Amino acid sequence: MAREAGLIVFESTNMALKAERSLKGAGIPCSVIPTPREITAECGIALLIRGKWVEKTAAALDTPECVGCKLIYPYEQKRHSG
């Protein structure tokens, strides 16, 4: 069974790094991952948020600094077979 997750995409890498610091400062765990090409090519990195933290993340992103942020929920990370 897949765990629920959300993906935050950004207009710039600078915005992504600021959001990562802000979320971690608020005690919200997140992982930096490459932005899937099928979602956007604007910024090369995205933040992956898992489980119960998605709802708290949505509230934390409701700030003027995150105007260019977009939370994609639900998000299922695709597995690559090698």
Tab-separated table of N, CA and C in Angstrom:
chain	number	residue	atom	x	y	z
A	1	MET	N	0.839	-1.183	0.000
A	1	MET	CA	0.000	0.000	0.000
A	1	MET	C	0.885	1.248	0.000
A	2	ALA	N	0.631	2.170	-0.905
A	2	ALA	CA	1.441	3.380	-1.013
A	2	ALA	C	1.083	4.376	0.087
A	3	ARG	N	2.084	5.036	0.582
A	3	ARG	CA	1.861	6.088	1.570
A	3	ARG	C	1.452	7.359	0.853
A	4	GLU	N	0.551	8.109	1.456
A	4	GLU	CA	0.153	9.377	0.860
A	4	GLU	C	1.319	10.348	0.933
A	5	ALA	N	1.452	11.123	-0.117
A	5	ALA	CA	2.529	12.105	-0.159
A	5	ALA	C	2.061	13.309	-0.963
A	6	GLY	N	2.750	14.413	-0.753
A	6	GLY	CA	2.517	15.628	-1.513
A	6	GLY	C	3.838	16.092	-2.086
A	7	LEU	N	3.796	16.794	-3.178
A	7	LEU	CA	4.988	17.305	-3.826
A	7	LEU	C	4.824	18.812	-3.980
A	8	ILE	N	5.827	19.546	-3.564
A	8	ILE	CA	5.795	20.996	-3.725
A	8	ILE	C	6.752	21.356	-4.848
A	9	VAL	N	6.249	22.062	-5.849
A	9	VAL	CA	7.080	22.515	-6.956
A	9	VAL	C	7.185	24.042	-6.896
A	10	PHE	N	8.236	24.552	-7.498
A	10	PHE	CA	8.579	25.961	-7.361
A	10	PHE	C	8.927	26.587	-8.704
A	11	GLU	N	8.924	27.913	-8.708
A	11	GLU	CA	9.327	28.661	-9.897
A	11	GLU	C	10.840	28.800	-9.981
A	12	SER	N	11.530	28.668	-8.836
A	12	SER	CA	12.988	28.810	-8.838
A	12	SER	C	13.616	27.959	-7.743
A	13	THR	N	14.890	27.647	-7.930
A	13	THR	CA	15.637	26.884	-6.934
A	13	THR	C	15.752	27.666	-5.639
A	14	ASN	N	15.930	28.966	-5.737
A	14	ASN	CA	16.032	29.807	-4.542
A	14	ASN	C	14.769	29.689	-3.682
A	15	MET	N	13.610	29.713	-4.325
A	15	MET	CA	12.342	29.558	-3.593
A	15	MET	C	12.267	28.182	-2.928
A	16	ALA	N	12.727	27.161	-3.630
A	16	ALA	CA	12.686	25.799	-3.089
A	16	ALA	C	13.556	25.694	-1.839
A	17	LEU	N	14.747	26.263	-1.888
A	17	LEU	CA	15.656	26.185	-0.745
A	17	LEU	C	15.135	26.983	0.447
A	18	LYS	N	14.530	28.129	0.182
A	18	LYS	CA	13.923	28.915	1.273
A	18	LYS	C	12.773	28.149	1.914
A	19	ALA	N	11.949	27.523	1.090
A	19	ALA	CA	10.815	26.755	1.611
A	19	ALA	C	11.303	25.561	2.424
A	20	GLU	N	12.354	24.906	1.959
A	20	GLU	CA	12.906	23.769	2.710
A	20	GLU	C	13.348	24.218	4.105
A	21	ARG	N	14.084	25.321	4.168
A	21	ARG	CA	14.533	25.840	5.470
A	21	ARG	C	13.341	26.202	6.350
A	22	SER	N	12.343	26.834	5.769
A	22	SER	CA	11.166	27.249	6.513
A	22	SER	C	10.401	26.048	7.064
A	23	LEU	N	10.184	25.038	6.230
A	23	LEU	CA	9.451	23.857	6.670
A	23	LEU	C	10.211	23.098	7.751
A	24	LYS	N	11.501	22.919	7.548
A	24	LYS	CA	12.302	22.212	8.553
A	24	LYS	C	12.354	23.002	9.851
A	25	GLY	N	12.389	24.335	9.754
A	25	GLY	CA	12.353	25.187	10.934
A	25	GLY	C	11.043	25.064	11.694
A	26	ALA	N	9.973	24.748	10.963
A	26	ALA	CA	8.660	24.555	11.579
A	26	ALA	C	8.464	23.113	12.050
A	27	GLY	N	9.511	22.288	11.909
A	27	GLY	CA	9.427	20.900	12.354
A	27	GLY	C	8.745	19.966	11.370
A	28	ILE	N	8.610	20.400	10.125
A	28	ILE	CA	7.961	19.584	9.091
A	28	ILE	C	9.045	18.910	8.254
A	29	PRO	N	9.147	17.580	8.333
A	29	PRO	CA	10.173	16.889	7.546
A	29	PRO	C	9.834	16.905	6.053
A	30	CYS	N	10.862	17.136	5.250
A	30	CYS	CA	10.688	17.124	3.800
A	30	CYS	C	11.979	16.628	3.162
A	31	SER	N	11.855	16.129	1.951
A	31	SER	CA	13.007	15.628	1.206
A	31	SER	C	13.113	16.382	-0.106
A	32	VAL	N	14.323	16.797	-0.456
A	32	VAL	CA	14.569	17.434	-1.741
A	32	VAL	C	14.732	16.324	-2.774
A	33	ILE	N	13.950	16.403	-3.860
A	33	ILE	CA	14.048	15.417	-4.940
A	33	ILE	C	14.074	16.160	-6.273
A	34	PRO	N	14.556	15.516	-7.325
A	34	PRO	CA	14.468	16.144	-8.651
A	34	PRO	C	12.993	16.298	-9.046
A	35	THR	N	12.655	17.423	-9.622
A	35	THR	CA	11.278	17.634	-10.063
A	35	THR	C	10.994	16.719	-11.250
A	36	PRO	N	9.947	15.912	-11.158
A	36	PRO	CA	9.604	15.050	-12.291
A	36	PRO	C	9.323	15.888	-13.536
A	37	ARG	N	9.904	15.520	-14.659
A	37	ARG	CA	9.756	16.286	-15.904
A	37	ARG	C	8.312	16.385	-16.363
A	38	GLU	N	7.514	15.349	-16.034
A	38	GLU	CA	6.120	15.373	-16.494
A	38	GLU	C	5.282	16.394	-15.728
A	39	ILE	N	5.828	16.926	-14.636
A	39	ILE	CA	5.086	17.908	-13.842
A	39	ILE	C	5.441	19.331	-14.260
A	40	THR	N	6.734	19.658	-14.282
A	40	THR	CA	7.160	21.002	-14.673
A	40	THR	C	8.651	21.012	-14.958
A	41	ALA	N	9.064	21.984	-15.757
A	41	ALA	CA	10.483	22.165	-16.043
A	41	ALA	C	10.982	23.485	-15.467
A	42	GLU	N	10.133	24.168	-14.691
A	42	GLU	CA	10.503	25.488	-14.175
A	42	GLU	C	11.687	25.432	-13.221
A	43	CYS	N	11.665	24.513	-12.281
A	43	CYS	CA	12.714	24.405	-11.277
A	43	CYS	C	13.137	22.943	-11.203
A	44	GLY	N	14.409	22.695	-11.058
A	44	GLY	CA	14.930	21.336	-11.080
A	44	GLY	C	14.741	20.535	-9.806
A	45	ILE	N	14.351	21.218	-8.713
A	45	ILE	CA	14.146	20.475	-7.465
A	45	ILE	C	12.752	20.723	-6.919
A	46	ALA	N	12.271	19.745	-6.178
A	46	ALA	CA	10.955	19.810	-5.545
A	46	ALA	C	11.103	19.272	-4.131
A	47	LEU	N	10.088	19.495	-3.312
A	47	LEU	CA	10.090	18.968	-1.946
A	47	LEU	C	9.013	17.908	-1.822
A	48	LEU	N	9.394	16.753	-1.293
A	48	LEU	CA	8.476	15.651	-1.071
A	48	LEU	C	8.068	15.651	0.394
A	49	ILE	N	6.767	15.665	0.622
A	49	ILE	CA	6.204	15.665	1.974
A	49	ILE	C	5.375	14.394	2.108
A	50	ARG	N	5.533	13.693	3.216
A	50	ARG	CA	4.829	12.413	3.380
A	50	ARG	C	3.818	12.449	4.515
A	51	GLY	N	2.781	11.625	4.332
A	51	GLY	CA	1.813	11.332	5.384
A	51	GLY	C	1.146	12.532	6.024
A	52	LYS	N	1.110	12.501	7.349
A	52	LYS	CA	0.375	13.509	8.119
A	52	LYS	C	0.911	14.919	7.938
A	53	TRP	N	2.109	15.048	7.402
A	53	TRP	CA	2.731	16.364	7.263
A	53	TRP	C	2.177	17.168	6.099
A	54	VAL	N	1.465	16.526	5.181
A	54	VAL	CA	0.959	17.232	3.995
A	54	VAL	C	0.006	18.356	4.394
A	55	GLU	N	-0.926	18.069	5.283
A	55	GLU	CA	-1.896	19.088	5.701
A	55	GLU	C	-1.200	20.253	6.410
A	56	LYS	N	-0.247	19.947	7.271
A	56	LYS	CA	0.489	21.001	7.974
A	56	LYS	C	1.327	21.820	6.999
A	57	THR	N	1.839	21.164	5.969
A	57	THR	CA	2.625	21.857	4.951
A	57	THR	C	1.765	22.847	4.186
A	58	ALA	N	0.564	22.443	3.830
A	58	ALA	CA	-0.343	23.333	3.098
A	58	ALA	C	-0.581	24.606	3.896
A	59	ALA	N	-0.768	24.477	5.191
A	59	ALA	CA	-0.975	25.656	6.040
A	59	ALA	C	0.297	26.497	6.123
A	60	ALA	N	1.456	25.844	6.214
A	60	ALA	CA	2.725	26.566	6.323
A	60	ALA	C	3.070	27.310	5.037
A	61	LEU	N	2.592	26.820	3.898
A	61	LEU	CA	2.882	27.455	2.612
A	61	LEU	C	1.952	28.616	2.296
A	62	ASP	N	0.966	28.835	3.125
A	62	ASP	CA	0.008	29.919	2.891
A	62	ASP	C	0.595	31.240	3.380
A	63	THR	N	1.700	31.652	2.742
A	63	THR	CA	2.393	32.891	3.099
A	63	THR	C	2.734	33.650	1.821
A	64	PRO	N	2.966	34.952	1.921
A	64	PRO	CA	3.335	35.724	0.737
A	64	PRO	C	4.630	35.237	0.084
A	65	GLU	N	5.550	34.669	0.878
A	65	GLU	CA	6.826	34.201	0.332
A	65	GLU	C	6.642	32.989	-0.585
A	66	CYS	N	5.540	32.293	-0.450
A	66	CYS	CA	5.325	31.059	-1.215
A	66	CYS	C	4.308	31.222	-2.332
A	67	VAL	N	4.174	32.424	-2.843
A	67	VAL	CA	3.203	32.671	-3.910
A	67	VAL	C	3.493	31.791	-5.125
A	68	GLY	N	4.763	31.528	-5.433
A	68	GLY	CA	5.116	30.713	-6.593
A	68	GLY	C	5.200	29.226	-6.300
A	69	CYS	N	4.814	28.816	-5.115
A	69	CYS	CA	4.851	27.394	-4.734
A	69	CYS	C	3.541	26.732	-5.123
A	70	LYS	N	3.621	25.472	-5.485
A	70	LYS	CA	2.404	24.729	-5.801
A	70	LYS	C	2.497	23.365	-5.134
A	71	LEU	N	1.503	23.035	-4.323
A	71	LEU	CA	1.436	21.739	-3.660
A	71	LEU	C	0.590	20.800	-4.516
A	72	ILE	N	1.196	19.700	-4.931
A	72	ILE	CA	0.491	18.686	-5.699
A	72	ILE	C	0.172	17.547	-4.742
A	73	TYR	N	-1.113	17.315	-4.521
A	73	TYR	CA	-1.534	16.299	-3.569
A	73	TYR	C	-2.801	15.634	-4.074
A	74	PRO	N	-2.915	14.355	-4.073
A	74	PRO	CA	-1.884	13.395	-3.683
A	74	PRO	C	-0.838	13.237	-4.783
A	75	TYR	N	0.325	12.814	-4.389
A	75	TYR	CA	1.429	12.569	-5.311
A	75	TYR	C	1.972	11.170	-5.063
A	76	GLU	N	2.122	10.409	-6.109
A	76	GLU	CA	2.691	9.059	-5.983
A	76	GLU	C	3.995	9.017	-6.757
A	77	GLN	N	5.084	8.786	-6.047
A	77	GLN	CA	6.400	8.737	-6.670
A	77	GLN	C	6.518	7.464	-7.503
A	78	LYS	N	6.882	7.618	-8.761
A	78	LYS	CA	7.012	6.466	-9.651
A	78	LYS	C	8.318	5.746	-9.367
A	79	ARG	N	8.255	4.452	-9.429
A	79	ARG	CA	9.442	3.606	-9.237
A	79	ARG	C	10.035	3.311	-10.607
A	80	HIS	N	11.350	3.433	-10.697
A	80	HIS	CA	12.046	3.107	-11.939
A	80	HIS	C	12.578	1.679	-11.865
A	81	SER	N	12.270	0.906	-12.857
A	81	SER	CA	12.831	-0.452	-12.879
A	81	SER	C	14.163	-0.412	-13.608
A	82	GLY	N	15.107	-1.122	-13.088
A	82	GLY	CA	16.434	-1.006	-13.666
A	82	GLY	C	16.931	-2.262	-14.141
